[in-house]
Coordinates of C-alpha atoms in Angstrom, one line a residue:
X135 CA 137.0 37.9 184.7
X136 CA 138.5 34.9 183.0
X137 CA 135.5 32.8 183.7
X138 CA 133.4 35.0 181.4
X139 CA 135.8 34.7 178.4
X140 CA 135.1 31.8 176.0
X141 CA 137.9 29.4 175.4
X142 CA 138.9 28.9 171.8
X143 CA 141.0 26.0 170.8
X144 CA 143.0 26.9 167.7
X145 CA 145.1 23.7 167.9
X146 CA 142.3 21.5 166.4
X147 CA 141.1 21.9 162.7
X148 CA 137.7 23.7 162.2
X149 CA 134.7 21.6 161.8
X150 CA 133.3 21.1 158.3
X151 CA 129.6 21.4 157.3
X152 CA 129.2 17.7 157.3
X153 CA 130.4 17.4 160.9
X154 CA 127.9 20.1 161.7
X155 CA 125.2 18.1 160.0
X156 CA 124.7 20.5 157.1
X157 CA 124.8 19.6 153.4
X158 CA 127.6 21.0 151.3
X159 CA 126.0 23.2 148.7
X160 CA 129.0 23.2 146.5
X161 CA 128.9 19.4 146.0
X162 CA 126.8 18.3 143.0
X163 CA 125.1 15.5 144.8
X164 CA 123.9 17.9 147.6
X165 CA 123.1 21.0 145.4
X166 CA 119.4 21.4 146.1
X167 CA 119.2 24.7 144.1
X168 CA 120.4 23.1 141.0
X169 CA 118.0 20.1 141.5
X170 CA 115.1 22.6 141.9
X171 CA 116.1 24.3 138.6
X172 CA 116.3 21.1 136.9
X173 CA 112.8 20.3 137.9
X174 CA 111.5 23.4 136.1
X175 CA 113.8 22.8 133.1
X176 CA 115.6 26.1 133.8
X177 CA 119.3 26.5 133.1
X178 CA 121.5 25.6 136.0
X179 CA 123.6 28.3 137.7
X180 CA 127.3 27.9 137.2
X181 CA 129.3 26.8 140.1
X182 CA 132.0 28.8 141.6
X183 CA 134.5 26.4 140.0
X184 CA 133.0 26.9 136.5
X185 CA 134.9 30.0 135.0
X186 CA 133.2 29.7 131.5
X187 CA 129.9 31.3 132.7
X188 CA 131.0 35.0 133.3
X189 CA 133.0 35.1 130.1
X190 CA 130.0 33.8 128.0
X191 CA 127.7 36.4 129.7
X192 CA 130.2 39.3 128.8
X193 CA 130.3 38.1 125.2
X194 CA 126.5 38.0 125.0
X195 CA 126.3 41.4 126.6
X196 CA 128.7 42.8 124.1
X197 CA 126.7 41.3 121.1
X198 CA 123.5 42.6 122.5
X199 CA 125.0 46.0 123.0
X200 CA 126.3 46.0 119.4
X201 CA 122.9 44.9 118.1
X202 CA 121.2 47.7 120.1
X203 CA 123.6 50.3 118.8
X204 CA 123.0 49.1 115.3
X205 CA 119.3 49.2 115.6
X206 CA 119.6 52.7 117.2
X207 CA 121.8 53.9 114.4
X208 CA 119.5 52.6 111.8
X209 CA 116.5 54.1 113.6
X210 CA 118.3 57.6 113.8
X211 CA 119.0 57.4 110.0
X212 CA 115.5 56.5 109.3
X213 CA 114.2 59.3 111.5
X214 CA 116.6 61.8 109.7
X215 CA 115.4 60.7 106.3
X216 CA 111.8 61.0 107.5
X217 CA 112.4 64.4 108.9
X218 CA 114.0 65.7 105.7
X219 CA 111.1 64.3 103.7
X220 CA 108.6 66.1 106.0
X221 CA 110.5 69.3 105.7
X222 CA 110.6 68.9 102.0
X223 CA 106.9 68.4 101.8
X224 CA 106.3 71.4 104.2
X225 CA 108.4 73.6 101.9
X226 CA 106.5 72.5 98.9
X227 CA 103.2 73.2 100.5
X228 CA 104.4 76.6 101.8
X229 CA 105.7 77.5 98.3
X230 CA 102.4 76.4 96.7
X231 CA 100.4 78.5 99.2
X232 CA 102.6 81.5 98.6
X233 CA 102.4 81.2 94.9
X234 CA 98.6 80.9 95.1
X235 CA 98.3 84.0 97.3
X236 CA 100.6 86.0 95.0
X237 CA 98.6 84.9 91.9
X238 CA 95.3 85.9 93.7
X239 CA 97.0 89.2 94.7
X240 CA 98.1 90.0 91.2
X241 CA 94.6 89.2 89.9
X242 CA 92.9 91.4 92.5
X243 CA 95.3 94.2 91.8
X244 CA 94.5 94.0 88.0
X245 CA 90.8 93.9 88.6
X246 CA 91.2 96.9 91.0
X247 CA 93.0 98.9 88.3
X248 CA 90.3 97.9 85.7
X249 CA 87.6 99.1 88.1
X250 CA 89.4 102.4 88.7
X251 CA 89.7 103.0 85.0
X252 CA 86.0 102.0 84.5
X253 CA 85.0 104.3 87.3
X254 CA 86.9 107.2 85.7
X255 CA 85.2 106.6 82.4
X256 CA 81.8 106.5 84.1
X257 CA 82.6 109.7 85.9
X258 CA 83.5 111.4 82.6
X259 CA 80.3 110.1 80.9
X260 CA 78.2 111.1 83.8
X261 CA 79.7 114.6 84.0
X262 CA 79.2 115.0 80.2
X263 CA 75.5 113.9 80.5
X264 CA 74.9 116.2 83.5
X265 CA 76.5 119.2 81.7
X266 CA 74.6 118.6 78.5
X267 CA 71.3 118.6 80.4
X268 CA 72.3 121.7 82.3
X269 CA 73.3 123.6 79.2
X270 CA 70.0 122.8 77.6
X271 CA 68.2 124.5 80.5
X272 CA 70.6 127.3 81.3
X273 CA 73.0 129.2 79.0
X274 CA 76.6 129.7 80.3
X275 CA 76.8 132.6 82.7
X276 CA 80.1 132.2 84.4
X277 CA 83.8 131.2 83.7
X278 CA 83.3 127.6 84.9
X279 CA 80.1 127.1 82.9
X280 CA 81.7 128.7 79.8
X281 CA 84.7 126.3 80.2
X282 CA 82.2 123.4 80.3
X283 CA 80.6 124.6 77.2
X284 CA 83.7 124.0 75.2
X285 CA 83.6 120.2 75.8
X286 CA 81.9 119.5 72.5
X287 CA 85.0 120.9 70.7
X288 CA 87.6 119.2 73.0
X289 CA 86.1 115.9 74.1
X290 CA 89.3 114.9 76.0
X291 CA 89.0 117.7 78.6
X292 CA 88.6 116.4 82.1
X293 CA 85.1 117.7 83.3
X294 CA 84.7 115.4 86.4
X295 CA 82.7 117.1 89.1
X296 CA 85.0 115.6 91.8
X297 CA 88.8 115.1 91.9
X298 CA 90.1 112.2 94.1
X299 CA 92.8 112.7 96.6
X300 CA 94.7 109.7 98.0
X301 CA 97.5 111.0 100.1
X302 CA 98.4 110.9 103.9
X303 CA 96.7 107.6 104.4
X304 CA 93.2 108.6 103.5
X305 CA 91.1 109.1 100.4
X306 CA 88.9 112.2 99.8
X307 CA 87.6 114.4 97.1
X308 CA 87.7 118.0 96.0
X309 CA 85.2 119.9 93.9
X310 CA 86.4 121.9 90.9
X311 CA 85.7 125.2 92.7
X312 CA 87.7 124.0 95.7
X313 CA 90.7 123.4 93.4
X314 CA 90.2 126.6 91.6
X315 CA 90.0 128.8 94.7
X316 CA 92.8 127.1 96.7
X317 CA 95.6 129.6 97.7
X318 CA 99.0 129.0 96.5
X319 CA 100.1 128.0 100.0
X320 CA 97.2 125.4 100.3
X321 CA 98.0 123.9 96.9
X322 CA 101.7 123.8 97.7
X323 CA 101.0 121.8 100.9
X324 CA 98.9 119.3 99.0
X325 CA 101.4 119.0 96.2
X326 CA 104.2 118.5 98.8
X327 CA 102.3 115.5 100.2
X328 CA 102.1 114.0 96.7
X329 CA 105.8 114.5 96.2
X330 CA 106.7 112.7 99.4
X331 CA 104.6 109.7 98.6
X332 CA 105.9 109.6 95.0
X333 CA 109.4 109.7 96.3
X334 CA 108.7 106.7 98.6
X335 CA 107.2 104.8 95.7
X336 CA 110.4 105.4 93.7
X337 CA 112.6 104.2 96.5
X338 CA 110.5 100.9 96.8
X339 CA 109.9 100.3 93.1
X340 CA 112.8 98.0 92.5
X341 CA 111.7 95.6 95.2
X342 CA 108.1 95.6 94.0
X343 CA 107.1 92.1 93.2
X344 CA 103.4 92.1 93.3
X345 CA 102.9 95.4 91.4
X346 CA 101.4 97.2 94.4
X347 CA 104.0 100.0 94.3
X348 CA 103.8 100.5 90.6
X349 CA 100.0 100.8 90.8
X350 CA 100.3 103.3 93.7
X351 CA 102.8 105.3 91.6
X352 CA 100.4 105.4 88.7
X353 CA 97.5 106.5 90.9
X354 CA 99.4 109.3 92.6
X355 CA 100.9 110.7 89.4
X356 CA 97.5 110.8 87.5
X357 CA 95.8 112.4 90.5
X358 CA 98.5 115.0 90.8
X359 CA 98.2 115.8 87.1
X360 CA 94.5 116.2 87.3
X361 CA 94.8 118.6 90.0
X362 CA 97.4 120.7 88.1
X363 CA 95.5 120.5 84.9
X364 CA 92.1 121.6 86.4
X365 CA 93.8 124.6 88.0
X366 CA 95.3 125.5 84.7
X367 CA 92.0 125.5 83.0
X368 CA 89.9 127.2 85.7
X369 CA 92.4 129.6 87.1
X370 CA 95.3 130.2 84.7
X371 CA 96.7 133.0 86.8
X372 CA 96.9 130.8 89.8
X373 CA 98.7 128.2 87.7
X374 CA 101.2 130.8 86.6
X375 CA 101.8 131.5 90.2
X376 CA 102.5 127.8 90.9
X377 CA 105.3 127.5 88.3
X378 CA 107.0 130.6 89.7
X379 CA 106.6 129.6 93.4
X380 CA 108.7 127.7 95.8
X381 CA 106.4 124.7 97.1
X382 CA 108.0 124.6 100.5
X383 CA 107.1 128.2 101.3
X384 CA 104.1 128.4 99.0
X385 CA 105.3 131.8 97.9
X386 CA 106.6 133.4 94.7
X387 CA 110.4 133.3 94.2
X388 CA 113.0 134.6 91.8
X389 CA 114.7 131.3 91.8
X390 CA 113.8 128.8 89.1
X391 CA 114.9 125.5 87.4
X392 CA 118.0 126.4 85.3
X393 CA 119.5 124.9 82.2
X394 CA 121.7 122.5 84.1
X395 CA 118.8 121.0 85.8
X396 CA 116.9 120.3 82.7
X397 CA 120.0 119.0 81.0
X398 CA 120.6 116.5 83.9
X399 CA 117.0 115.7 84.0
X400 CA 116.7 114.7 80.4
X401 CA 119.7 112.4 80.8
X402 CA 118.1 110.9 83.9
X403 CA 114.9 110.0 82.1
X404 CA 116.8 107.6 79.6
X405 CA 114.2 108.2 76.8
X406 CA 114.0 105.7 74.1
X407 CA 114.3 106.7 70.4
X408 CA 110.6 106.2 69.8
X409 CA 109.8 108.4 72.9
X410 CA 112.0 111.1 71.6
X411 CA 110.4 111.1 68.1
X412 CA 106.9 111.3 69.6
X413 CA 107.9 114.1 72.0
X414 CA 109.3 116.1 69.2
X415 CA 106.2 115.7 67.2
X416 CA 104.0 116.9 70.0
X417 CA 106.5 119.8 70.5
X418 CA 106.0 120.8 66.8
X419 CA 102.2 120.5 67.2
X420 CA 102.3 122.7 70.3
X421 CA 104.3 125.5 69.0
X422 CA 102.6 125.5 65.5
X423 CA 99.1 125.7 67.0
X424 CA 100.0 128.5 69.5
X425 CA 101.7 130.4 66.7
X426 CA 98.5 130.2 64.6
X427 CA 96.4 131.3 67.6
X428 CA 98.8 134.2 68.1
X429 CA 98.3 135.3 64.4
X430 CA 94.5 135.0 64.9
X431 CA 94.7 137.3 68.0
X432 CA 96.6 139.9 66.1
X433 CA 94.0 139.9 63.3
X434 CA 91.2 140.3 65.8
X435 CA 92.9 143.2 67.5
X436 CA 93.6 144.8 64.2
X437 CA 89.9 144.5 63.3
X438 CA 89.0 146.1 66.5
X439 CA 91.3 149.1 65.6
X440 CA 89.6 149.4 62.3
X441 CA 86.2 149.7 63.9
X442 CA 87.6 152.5 66.2
X443 CA 88.7 154.5 63.1
X444 CA 85.2 154.7 61.8
X445 CA 82.7 156.7 63.8
X446 CA 79.6 154.6 63.0
X447 CA 76.4 154.2 65.0
X448 CA 77.2 153.4 68.7
X449 CA 75.1 150.2 68.4
X450 CA 77.1 148.9 65.4
X451 CA 80.4 149.6 67.3
X452 CA 79.0 147.9 70.4
X453 CA 78.0 144.8 68.5
X454 CA 81.3 144.6 66.6
X455 CA 83.3 145.0 69.9
X456 CA 81.3 142.3 71.7
X457 CA 81.9 140.0 68.8
X458 CA 85.6 140.6 68.7
X459 CA 85.8 140.3 72.5
X460 CA 84.0 137.0 72.4
X461 CA 86.3 135.6 69.7
X462 CA 89.4 136.8 71.6
X463 CA 88.0 135.0 74.7
X464 CA 87.6 131.8 72.8
X465 CA 91.1 132.2 71.3
X466 CA 92.6 132.7 74.8
X467 CA 90.7 129.6 76.0
X468 CA 91.9 127.5 73.1
X469 CA 95.5 128.7 73.6
X470 CA 95.2 127.4 77.3
X471 CA 93.7 124.1 76.2
X472 CA 96.6 123.5 73.8
X473 CA 99.0 123.5 76.7
X474 CA 96.6 121.4 78.8
X475 CA 96.1 118.8 76.0
X476 CA 99.7 118.5 74.9
X477 CA 101.0 118.4 78.4
X478 CA 98.7 115.5 79.4
X479 CA 99.7 113.7 76.2
X480 CA 103.3 114.0 77.2
X481 CA 102.9 113.4 80.9
X482 CA 100.4 110.6 80.8
X483 CA 101.0 109.1 77.3
X484 CA 104.5 109.3 76.1
X485 CA 106.3 109.2 79.5
X486 CA 106.0 106.2 81.9
X487 CA 104.6 106.8 85.4
X488 CA 108.1 106.3 86.6
X489 CA 109.6 108.9 84.4
X490 CA 106.8 111.3 85.3
X491 CA 107.5 110.7 89.0
X492 CA 111.2 111.3 88.5
X493 CA 110.4 114.7 87.0
X494 CA 108.1 115.8 89.7
X495 CA 110.3 114.6 92.6
X496 CA 113.5 116.1 91.2
X497 CA 111.9 119.3 90.3
X498 CA 110.6 119.8 93.8
X499 CA 110.2 122.4 95.4
X500 CA 109.5 123.9 91.9
X501 CA 107.1 122.9 89.2
X502 CA 108.6 121.6 86.0
X503 CA 107.9 123.6 82.8
X504 CA 106.9 121.5 79.7
X505 CA 108.4 123.9 77.1
X506 CA 111.8 123.9 78.8
X507 CA 111.9 120.1 78.9
X508 CA 110.9 119.7 75.2
X509 CA 113.4 122.4 74.2
X510 CA 116.3 120.7 76.0
X511 CA 115.4 117.3 74.4
X512 CA 115.3 119.1 71.1
X513 CA 118.7 120.6 71.6
X514 CA 120.2 117.3 72.8
X515 CA 118.8 115.4 69.8
X516 CA 119.5 118.0 67.1
X517 CA 115.9 119.2 66.4
X518 CA 115.1 122.8 65.3
X519 CA 114.7 125.5 68.0
X520 CA 111.2 126.5 68.7
X521 CA 111.6 129.8 66.9
X522 CA 112.1 128.0 63.7
X523 CA 109.0 125.9 64.3
X524 CA 107.0 129.0 65.0
X525 CA 108.2 130.7 61.9
X526 CA 107.1 127.8 59.7
X527 CA 103.6 127.5 61.3
X528 CA 101.9 129.7 58.7
X529 CA 103.2 127.6 55.8
X530 CA 102.4 124.2 57.6
X531 CA 99.5 124.4 60.0
X532 CA 99.6 120.6 60.6
X533 CA 95.8 120.4 60.3
X534 CA 95.7 116.7 59.5
X535 CA 98.1 115.9 62.3
X536 CA 95.9 117.7 64.8
X537 CA 92.9 115.6 63.8
X538 CA 95.0 112.5 64.5
X539 CA 96.1 113.9 67.7
X540 CA 92.5 114.4 68.8
X541 CA 92.0 110.6 68.7
X542 CA 95.2 110.0 70.6
X543 CA 94.2 112.6 73.3
X544 CA 90.7 111.0 73.6
X545 CA 92.3 107.6 74.1
X546 CA 94.6 108.8 76.8
X547 CA 91.7 110.6 78.5
X548 CA 89.5 107.5 78.7
X549 CA 92.4 105.1 79.8
X550 CA 94.1 107.4 82.2
X551 CA 94.1 105.0 85.2
X552 CA 94.6 101.7 83.2
X553 CA 97.8 99.6 83.7
X554 CA 98.9 100.3 80.1
X555 CA 99.2 103.9 81.0
X556 CA 102.0 103.1 83.4
X557 CA 104.3 102.6 80.4
X558 CA 105.0 104.4 77.2
X559 CA 101.9 104.7 74.9
X560 CA 103.2 105.4 71.3
X561 CA 101.6 108.0 69.1
X562 CA 101.8 105.4 66.3
X563 CA 98.7 103.7 67.8
X564 CA 96.6 106.5 66.5
X565 CA 98.7 108.7 64.2
X566 CA 102.0 108.6 62.2
X567 CA 104.4 111.4 63.3
X568 CA 105.3 113.8 60.5

């Protein structure tokens, strides 16, 4: 086994590279790598004995790292500045686009309101022309035709053939006969739909920036008034049933809006001094005119009694009775139109669309009564009670004031859907309150 083991002699020193015939790479005169690098003018590699090489590389690395960090920090700052600038420009462009869209929307809404107002005016003119041609061919033979025959005397009466309905997400129309013949339950259901949408408009009115809610409020309030007004003129008995009915059930009720309600309502309206003055002037016109019409009716009834006391020829009595009956019918119609015209001047002219909506919504499920509202305003502001106004009607019939009111009523009639109608329209535009 020993013969296969190599024999190492550790007593003699190991042989160097020179003794083995190999060059010493660590000696300068035999460093072929360095000689080769010198041929190509490249920096020589440091020898293992040169300790300055690694230190210099570390310092260079640190400097390069510092320069890289500085460049990176500067690049990030520049990028942040650029990002902020881009964001600022984006916000400016977005704001400009938003402002342009809002301006276009406001312009479109204004044009729409003008078109609606013009459409209503054309409807009025068309209905007047149609009714004029019909009356030339055929004399009035029914209540509806007789109502239309009075238009020459009251030019501001709404005689449109169709009434627009814009509730429950759709737009439709009703004829005059449909409005006149609707049952109390049917009209109550329609009025309830209007009240719900008016209430929603009031809730969203403060946040209305583009005027869409205000325009909707105006449209709904005017449409509702036209329905009630047309029912008053064509079917006074049905109108009387409305103001004594509960709109939820659509049935007559013994309950009604009491004094406390009207007192709180007047406080809620927050009327200006000019509005109060105009309302009291219209109140005086209303009670004065109705008092004069009542005196006229008494005189007509008395004349009928005088005919009955004389046994003249039957044909004479028949003619006289027919004449008195016709004059009594005209008197009753004019009495109804006084309420219609004054009420529309109050609701559509003196009160704003917001104030009108507040009255309708808070009065629901009942209908507000104009006389009660005016009397409570008079009591609050110290004006005479209506009995005193009625008593002075014979001595001061206010004839000139009624002529001035005709102009104001006509203005309200032709501008019912205009944006100006949404706010207070003073009487001073067409007349000076007495």
